[in-house]
XYZ file of C-alpha atoms in Angstrom:
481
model
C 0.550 38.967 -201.958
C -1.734 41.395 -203.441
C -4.715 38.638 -202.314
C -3.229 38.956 -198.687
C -2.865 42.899 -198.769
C -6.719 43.449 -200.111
C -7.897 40.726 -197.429
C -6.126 42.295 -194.259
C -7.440 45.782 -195.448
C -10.738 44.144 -195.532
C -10.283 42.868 -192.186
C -8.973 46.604 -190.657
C -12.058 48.137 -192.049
C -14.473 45.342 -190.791
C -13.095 45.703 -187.654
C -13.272 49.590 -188.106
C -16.969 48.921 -188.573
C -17.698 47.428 -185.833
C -16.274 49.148 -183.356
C -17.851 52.649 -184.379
C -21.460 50.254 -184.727
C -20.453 49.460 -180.914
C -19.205 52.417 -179.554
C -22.672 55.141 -179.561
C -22.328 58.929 -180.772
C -21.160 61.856 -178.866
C -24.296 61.344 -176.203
C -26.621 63.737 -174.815
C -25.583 64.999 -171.260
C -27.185 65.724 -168.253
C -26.242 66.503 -164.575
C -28.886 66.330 -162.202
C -27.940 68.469 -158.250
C -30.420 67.781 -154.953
C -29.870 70.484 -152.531
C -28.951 69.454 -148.977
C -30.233 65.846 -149.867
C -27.790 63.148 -147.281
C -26.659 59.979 -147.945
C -29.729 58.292 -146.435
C -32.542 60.135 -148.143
C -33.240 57.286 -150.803
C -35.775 54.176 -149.958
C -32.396 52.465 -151.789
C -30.602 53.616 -149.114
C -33.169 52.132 -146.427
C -34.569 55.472 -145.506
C -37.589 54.004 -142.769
C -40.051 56.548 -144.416
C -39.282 58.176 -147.428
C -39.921 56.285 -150.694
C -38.305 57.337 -153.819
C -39.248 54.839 -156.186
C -37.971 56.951 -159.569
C -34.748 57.134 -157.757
C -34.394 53.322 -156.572
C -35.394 53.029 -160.930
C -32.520 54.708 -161.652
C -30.573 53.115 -159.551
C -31.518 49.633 -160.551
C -30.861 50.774 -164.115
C -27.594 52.379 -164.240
C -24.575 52.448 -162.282
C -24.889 53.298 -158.034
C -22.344 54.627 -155.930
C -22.403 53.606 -152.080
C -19.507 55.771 -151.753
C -20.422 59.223 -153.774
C -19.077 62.110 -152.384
C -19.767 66.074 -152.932
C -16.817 67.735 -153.364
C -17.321 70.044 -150.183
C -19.672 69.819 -147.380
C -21.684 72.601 -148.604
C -23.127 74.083 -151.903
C -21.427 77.094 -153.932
C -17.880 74.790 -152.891
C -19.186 71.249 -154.393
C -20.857 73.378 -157.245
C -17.056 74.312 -158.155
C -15.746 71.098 -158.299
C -18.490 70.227 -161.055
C -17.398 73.025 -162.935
C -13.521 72.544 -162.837
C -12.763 69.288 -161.856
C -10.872 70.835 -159.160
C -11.091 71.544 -155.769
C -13.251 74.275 -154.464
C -10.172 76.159 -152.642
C -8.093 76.013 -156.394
C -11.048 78.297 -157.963
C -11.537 80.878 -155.108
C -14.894 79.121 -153.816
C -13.976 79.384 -150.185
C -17.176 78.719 -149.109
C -21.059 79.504 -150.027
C -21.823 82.544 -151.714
C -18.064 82.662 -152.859
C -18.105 83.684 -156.856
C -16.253 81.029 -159.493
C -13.074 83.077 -160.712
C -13.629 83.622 -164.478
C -9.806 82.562 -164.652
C -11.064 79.003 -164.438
C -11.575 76.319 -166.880
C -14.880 75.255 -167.101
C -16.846 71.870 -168.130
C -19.502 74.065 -170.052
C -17.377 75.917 -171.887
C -15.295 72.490 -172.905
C -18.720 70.864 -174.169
C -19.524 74.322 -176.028
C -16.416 74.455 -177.898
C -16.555 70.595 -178.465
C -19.716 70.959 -180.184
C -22.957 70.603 -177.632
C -25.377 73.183 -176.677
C -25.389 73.657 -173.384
C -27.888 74.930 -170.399
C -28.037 75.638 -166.760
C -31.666 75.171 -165.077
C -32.191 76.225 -161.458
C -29.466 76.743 -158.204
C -26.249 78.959 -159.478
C -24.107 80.121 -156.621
C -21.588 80.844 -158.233
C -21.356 84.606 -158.511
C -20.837 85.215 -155.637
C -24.318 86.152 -153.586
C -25.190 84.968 -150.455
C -29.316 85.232 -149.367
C -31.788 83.337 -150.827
C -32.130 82.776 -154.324
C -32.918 85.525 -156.233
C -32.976 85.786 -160.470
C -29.921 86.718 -162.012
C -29.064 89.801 -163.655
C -28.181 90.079 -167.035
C -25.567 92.505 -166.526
C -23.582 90.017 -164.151
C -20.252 89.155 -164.753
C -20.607 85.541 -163.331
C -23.906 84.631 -164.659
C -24.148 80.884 -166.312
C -23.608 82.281 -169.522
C -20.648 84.012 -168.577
C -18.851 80.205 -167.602
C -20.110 78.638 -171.020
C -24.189 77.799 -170.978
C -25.984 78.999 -173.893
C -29.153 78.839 -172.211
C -30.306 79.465 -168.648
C -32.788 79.710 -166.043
C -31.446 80.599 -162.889
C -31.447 81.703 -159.537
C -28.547 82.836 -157.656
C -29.588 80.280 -154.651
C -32.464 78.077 -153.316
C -35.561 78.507 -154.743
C -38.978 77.493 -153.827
C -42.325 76.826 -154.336
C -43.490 79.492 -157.504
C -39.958 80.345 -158.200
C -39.059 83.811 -159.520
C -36.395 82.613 -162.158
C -34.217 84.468 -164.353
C -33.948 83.679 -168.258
C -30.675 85.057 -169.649
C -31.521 88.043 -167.111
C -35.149 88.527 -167.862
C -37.143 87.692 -164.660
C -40.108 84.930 -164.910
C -42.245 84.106 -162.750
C -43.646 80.138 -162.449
C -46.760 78.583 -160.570
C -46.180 75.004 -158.572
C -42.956 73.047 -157.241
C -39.661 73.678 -158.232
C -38.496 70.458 -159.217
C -41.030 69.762 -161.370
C -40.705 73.533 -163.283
C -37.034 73.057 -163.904
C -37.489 69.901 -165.274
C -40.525 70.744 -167.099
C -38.110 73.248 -168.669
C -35.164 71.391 -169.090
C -37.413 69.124 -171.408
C -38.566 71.784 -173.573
C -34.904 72.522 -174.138
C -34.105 69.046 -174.798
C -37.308 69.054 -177.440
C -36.233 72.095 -179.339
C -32.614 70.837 -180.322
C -33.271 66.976 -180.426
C -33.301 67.105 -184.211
C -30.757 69.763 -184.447
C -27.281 69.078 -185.609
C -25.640 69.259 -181.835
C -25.898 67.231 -179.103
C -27.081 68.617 -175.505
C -25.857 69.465 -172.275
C -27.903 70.255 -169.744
C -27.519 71.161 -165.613
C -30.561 70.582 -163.979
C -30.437 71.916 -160.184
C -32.276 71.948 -157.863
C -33.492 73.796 -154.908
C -34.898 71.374 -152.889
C -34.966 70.383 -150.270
C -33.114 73.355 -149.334
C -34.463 75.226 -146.055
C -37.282 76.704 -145.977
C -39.012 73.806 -146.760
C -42.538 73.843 -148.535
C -44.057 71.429 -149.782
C -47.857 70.311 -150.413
C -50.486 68.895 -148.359
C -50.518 65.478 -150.547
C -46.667 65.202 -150.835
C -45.903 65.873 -147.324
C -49.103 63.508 -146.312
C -47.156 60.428 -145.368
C -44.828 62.002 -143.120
C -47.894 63.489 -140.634
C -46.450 61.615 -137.472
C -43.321 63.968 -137.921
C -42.463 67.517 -136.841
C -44.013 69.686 -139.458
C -40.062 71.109 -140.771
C -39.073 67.276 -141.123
C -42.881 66.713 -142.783
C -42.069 69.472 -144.903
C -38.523 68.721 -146.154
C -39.742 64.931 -146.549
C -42.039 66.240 -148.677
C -40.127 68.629 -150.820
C -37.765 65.366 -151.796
C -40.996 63.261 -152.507
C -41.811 66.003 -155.327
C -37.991 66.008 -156.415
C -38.016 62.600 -157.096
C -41.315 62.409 -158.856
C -39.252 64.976 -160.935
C -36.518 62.982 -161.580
C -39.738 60.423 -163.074
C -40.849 63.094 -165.409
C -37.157 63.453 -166.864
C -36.185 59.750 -167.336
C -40.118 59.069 -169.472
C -39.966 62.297 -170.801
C -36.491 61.343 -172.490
C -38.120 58.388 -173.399
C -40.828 60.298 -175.140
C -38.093 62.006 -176.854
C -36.219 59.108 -178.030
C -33.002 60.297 -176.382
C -32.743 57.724 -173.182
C -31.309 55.352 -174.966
C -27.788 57.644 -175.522
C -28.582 60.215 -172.862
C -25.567 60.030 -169.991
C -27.824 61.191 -166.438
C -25.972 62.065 -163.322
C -27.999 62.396 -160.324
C -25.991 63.054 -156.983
C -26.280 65.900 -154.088
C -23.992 69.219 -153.195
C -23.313 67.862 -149.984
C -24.743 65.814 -146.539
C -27.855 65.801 -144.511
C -29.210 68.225 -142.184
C -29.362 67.281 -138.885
C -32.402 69.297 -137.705
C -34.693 66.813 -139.779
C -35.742 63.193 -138.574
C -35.196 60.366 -139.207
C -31.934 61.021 -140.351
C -31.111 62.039 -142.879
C -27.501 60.066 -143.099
C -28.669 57.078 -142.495
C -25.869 56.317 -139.151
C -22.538 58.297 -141.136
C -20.577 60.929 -138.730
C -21.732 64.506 -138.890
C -23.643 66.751 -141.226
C -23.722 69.347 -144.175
C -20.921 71.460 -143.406
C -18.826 68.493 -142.021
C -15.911 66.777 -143.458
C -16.987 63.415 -142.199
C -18.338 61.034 -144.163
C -22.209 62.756 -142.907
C -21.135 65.773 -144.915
C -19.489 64.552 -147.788
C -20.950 61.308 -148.802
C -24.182 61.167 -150.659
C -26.474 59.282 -153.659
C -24.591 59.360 -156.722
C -26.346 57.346 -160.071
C -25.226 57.185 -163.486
C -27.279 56.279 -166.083
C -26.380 55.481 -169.886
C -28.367 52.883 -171.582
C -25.964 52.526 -174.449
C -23.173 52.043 -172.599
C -23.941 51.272 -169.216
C -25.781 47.456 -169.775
C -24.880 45.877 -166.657
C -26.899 47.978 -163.801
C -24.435 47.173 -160.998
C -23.720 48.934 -157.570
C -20.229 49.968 -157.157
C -17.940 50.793 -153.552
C -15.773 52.339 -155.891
C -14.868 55.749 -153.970
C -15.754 58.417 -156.334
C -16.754 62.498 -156.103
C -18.351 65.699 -158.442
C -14.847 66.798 -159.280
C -14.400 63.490 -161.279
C -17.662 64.413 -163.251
C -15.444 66.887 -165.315
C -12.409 64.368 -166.633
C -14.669 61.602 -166.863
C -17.247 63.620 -169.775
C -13.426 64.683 -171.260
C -12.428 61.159 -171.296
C -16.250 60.077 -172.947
C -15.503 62.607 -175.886
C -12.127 62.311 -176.121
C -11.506 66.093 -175.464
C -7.432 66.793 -175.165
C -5.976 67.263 -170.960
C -6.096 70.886 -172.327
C -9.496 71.487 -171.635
C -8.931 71.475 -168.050
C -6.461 73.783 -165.809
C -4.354 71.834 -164.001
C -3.578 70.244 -160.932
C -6.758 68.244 -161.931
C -7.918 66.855 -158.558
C -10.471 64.583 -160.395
C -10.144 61.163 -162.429
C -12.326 59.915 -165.324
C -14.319 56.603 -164.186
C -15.215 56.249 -167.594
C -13.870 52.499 -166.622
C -16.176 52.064 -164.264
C -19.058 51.816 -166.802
C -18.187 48.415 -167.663
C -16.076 46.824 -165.206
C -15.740 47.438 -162.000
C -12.608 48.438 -160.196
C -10.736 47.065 -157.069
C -9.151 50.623 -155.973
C -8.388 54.090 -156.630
C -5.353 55.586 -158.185
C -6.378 58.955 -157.293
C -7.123 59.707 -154.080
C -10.515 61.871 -153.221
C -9.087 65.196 -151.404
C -11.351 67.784 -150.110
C -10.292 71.419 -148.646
C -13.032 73.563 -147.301
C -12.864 76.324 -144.333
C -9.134 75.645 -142.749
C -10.045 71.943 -142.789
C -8.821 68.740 -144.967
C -9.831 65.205 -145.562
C -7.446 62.353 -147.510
C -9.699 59.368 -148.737
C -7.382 56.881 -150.407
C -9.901 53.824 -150.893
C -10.702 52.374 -147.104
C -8.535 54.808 -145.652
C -9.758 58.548 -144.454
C -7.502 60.999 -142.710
C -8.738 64.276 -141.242
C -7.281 67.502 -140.599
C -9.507 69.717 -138.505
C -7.782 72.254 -138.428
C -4.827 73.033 -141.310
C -3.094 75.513 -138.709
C -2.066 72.304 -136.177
C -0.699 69.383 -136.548
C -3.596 67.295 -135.475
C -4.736 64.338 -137.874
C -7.483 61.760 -137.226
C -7.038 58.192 -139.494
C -10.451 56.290 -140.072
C -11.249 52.955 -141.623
C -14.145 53.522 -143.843
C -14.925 50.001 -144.507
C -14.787 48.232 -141.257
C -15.671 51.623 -139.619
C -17.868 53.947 -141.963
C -19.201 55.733 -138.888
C -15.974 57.164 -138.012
C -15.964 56.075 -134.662
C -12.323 54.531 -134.030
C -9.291 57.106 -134.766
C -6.428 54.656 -136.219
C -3.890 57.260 -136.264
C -1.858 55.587 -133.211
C -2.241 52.064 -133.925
C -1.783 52.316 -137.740
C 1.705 54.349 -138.349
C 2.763 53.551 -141.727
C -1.049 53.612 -143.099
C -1.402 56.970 -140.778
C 2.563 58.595 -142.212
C 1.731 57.435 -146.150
C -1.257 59.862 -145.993
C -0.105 62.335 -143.998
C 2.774 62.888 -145.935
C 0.374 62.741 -149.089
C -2.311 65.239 -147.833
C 0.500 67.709 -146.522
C 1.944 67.931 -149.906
C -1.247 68.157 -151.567
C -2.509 71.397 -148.839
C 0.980 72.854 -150.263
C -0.003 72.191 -153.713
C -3.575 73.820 -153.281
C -2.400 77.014 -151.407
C 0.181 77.623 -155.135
C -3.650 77.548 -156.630
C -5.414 79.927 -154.173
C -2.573 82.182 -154.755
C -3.444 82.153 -158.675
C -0.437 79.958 -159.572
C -2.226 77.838 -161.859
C -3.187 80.982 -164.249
C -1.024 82.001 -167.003
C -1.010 85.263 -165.184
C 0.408 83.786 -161.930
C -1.913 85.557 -160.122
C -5.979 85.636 -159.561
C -7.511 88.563 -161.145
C -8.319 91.961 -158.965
C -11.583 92.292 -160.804
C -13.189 89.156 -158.924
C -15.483 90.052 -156.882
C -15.954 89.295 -152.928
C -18.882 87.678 -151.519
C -21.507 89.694 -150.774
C -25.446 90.141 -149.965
C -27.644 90.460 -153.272
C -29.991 92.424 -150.894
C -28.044 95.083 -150.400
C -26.111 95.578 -153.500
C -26.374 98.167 -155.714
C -27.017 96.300 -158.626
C -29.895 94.721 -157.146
C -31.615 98.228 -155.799
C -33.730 98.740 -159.127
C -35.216 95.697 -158.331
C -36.000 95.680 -154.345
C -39.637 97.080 -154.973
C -40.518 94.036 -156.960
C -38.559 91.331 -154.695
C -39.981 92.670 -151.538
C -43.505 92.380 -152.302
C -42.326 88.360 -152.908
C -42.347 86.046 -149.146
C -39.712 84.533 -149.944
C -37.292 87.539 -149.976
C -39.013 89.264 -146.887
C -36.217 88.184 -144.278
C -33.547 89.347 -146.624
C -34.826 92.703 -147.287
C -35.926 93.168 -144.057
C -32.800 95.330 -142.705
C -33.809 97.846 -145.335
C -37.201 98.214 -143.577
C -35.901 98.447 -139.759
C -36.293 95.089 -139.019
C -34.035 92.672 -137.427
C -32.482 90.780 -140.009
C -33.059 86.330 -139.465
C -29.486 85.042 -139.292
């Protein structure tokens, strides 16, 4: 008996063995944002001109989404959903330029108090600025640090070509693209606290290709038969993807790829002023809630873990970014304020899935969209009781409204997405805070340019190209809408 007892404890920790050999330590994260980037701007994707061949890597080594989706059709909403898990609407970001509420549980504070060390590199928009991006302050409220990133470099918005960035509120200036000097950044972080005692996480993004485009001469070389804005926004994701090149070898220089979990994906569709299209034949654009302005690339890459580079149909969006890191550390539901609107797809990294339990919802400017697996339902407007039912499978364009012909498929989500419009108005009420309401102190969004908080600095920003247009009421001129 005592033979059998000593054997079967053998056995437990043998088996205990082996599955902490198999299963890799807490990895080092990193979430990688394009800016305005569609659907169809990959050579993956069958783009006829652009090639991104550090993308299509990526792509061929990790995990690829055909149906990623930003959680809103535009940037400071889907930038939300990263940083909750929730719906844009739930944390007060109505639209862009619309501040995070600081009542709101955040993925960088989670990771902090779990143990990483954590940075922001490039695009905020978050605290509430509209205008183009200009450094952060130190002395605002709803800077990076302020929502749980030891570290940042920042800029409220888009940034360009010789960025003026902000470092924890001290203003830097860079020489060359910005892809390349966020990244170039990110990997000095990365090589200060390898050998430290804490893993990293790290938010690298980007401004490009963001209007106004600029890119150089070489990168915008093979797109000369174009209009020069399309030349120039072609070119602008040419250097953003030779970016995404320098952080996959630099990692390997570092020795981290190998446990390093990267998440590339976009804040929302195409633009439609650019051609070829950017959306590769989807419905509508950036600030759409067809498929146009919501679906776009989505990679995830994890050596250690992910072995079997596979593409996936699996519907999935940035608010699942959130529970799935939560599910990879095993951090309690606690971490996150509920309703949740995300779902982990830590599954997903090695086996895929036939459906969705969850169902992707989206809320953005008086409109809703339902997308439970091949079924999408619209509401266009959430004051009338109009809905549109699509087929994203047979009918990804969007092209053939089912709502007549399919009744039960058309009442199931109906009666779904009504309930769920009820359950996110409770949140924009402040519901979900222990408070029951959303703080007064929150502030509105508003220009930078004509803040008073930004006044001490106008002399400086002014003399800079980039900021000429929004400064330009303050000198009598018309303002560029």
């Amino acid at each position: 008996m005592r033979l059998l007892i000593l054997a079967s404890l053998f056995l437990f920790k043998a088996a205990s063995f082996l599955h902490a050999a198999a299963t890799p330590s807490r990895p080092h994260i990193i979430l990688v944002m394009a800016d305005d980037m569609g659907w169809g701007e990959t050579s993956y994707n069958g783009h006829p001109l652009l090639k991104t061949p550090h993308l299509d890597a990526m792509a061929a080594a990790g995990l690829r989404f055909d149906r990623f989706y930003a959680g809103a059709p535009n940037c400071s909403p889907t930038r939300s959903t990263v940083m909750t898990g929730r719906n844009n609407d739930r944390a007060g970001v109505e639209n862009h330029g619309y501040a995070l509420r600081r009542q709101e549980k955040t993925l960088p504070r989670a990771l902090r108090d779990a143990g990483y060390t954590t940075a922001h590199f490039g695009k905020w928009h978050l605290n509430g600025f509209r205008g183009p991006g200009a450094p952060i302050l130190a002395t605002d409220d709803h800077n990076p640090g302020e929502f749980g990133f030891d570290e940042w470099l920042s800029a409220t918005n888009f940034f360009d070509r010789n960025p003026l960035l902000s470092r924890r509120g001290k203003f830097e200036e860079f020489t060359g693209d910005s892809s390349e000097i966020i990244v170039a950044e990110a990997l000095k972080f990365l090589a200060r606290h390898r050998a430290g005692p804490k893993p990293t996480f790290s938010v690298i993004w980007y401004g490009s290709p963001h209007s106004p485009f600029e890119a150089t001469d070489g990168d915008r070389a093979p797109f000369a038969s174009l209009a020069k804005l399309s030349q120039h926004h072609y070119g602008e994701l040419v250097a953003l993807d030779r970016s995404v090149g320098t952080l996959r070898r630099g990692l390997r220089e570092l020795g981290l790829a190998e446990n390093t979990l990267l998440w590339f994906c976009s804040d929302n569709g195409g633009l439609p002023e650019i051609s070829p299209s950017t959306v590769n034949g989807l419905r509508g654009h950036k600030g759409s809630v067809f498929e146009g302005g919501l679906r776009v690339p989505g990679i995830i890459e994890w050596p250690a873990v992910i072995k079997q580079p596979r593409i996936t149909q699996y519907p999935a969006g940035t608010f699942d970014i959130f529970p799935t890191l939560a599910d990879v550390l095993g951090l309690p539901a606690t971490v996150m304020l509920t309703p949740v609107d995300g779902s982990s797809l830590r599954p997903l990294f090695t086996a895929d899935l036939a459906s969705r339990a969850k169902p992707l919802a989206f809320h953005h400017q008086r409109r809703a969209a339902w997308i439970d697996n091949r079924y999408k339902l619209i509401q266009p407007n959430l004051a009338e009781e109009k809905f549109e039912l699509y087929d994203l499978v047979s009918d990804p364009a969007e092209s053939r409204d089912l709502a007549a012909t399919q009744p039960e498929v058309f009442a199931r989500l109906r009666t779904a997405l009504v309930a769920w419009n009820i359950s996110v108005a409770a949140s924009v009420a402040g519901q979900d805070y222990p408070e029951r309401k959303v703080s007064p102190t929150e502030p509105l969004s508003r220009d930078w340019a004509t803040a008073p908080e930004y006044q001490p600095h106008v002399p400086q920003l002014a003399a800079r190209p980039e900021y000429q247009s929004a400064l330009a009421p303050k000198a009598g001129k018309k303002k560029k809408q």
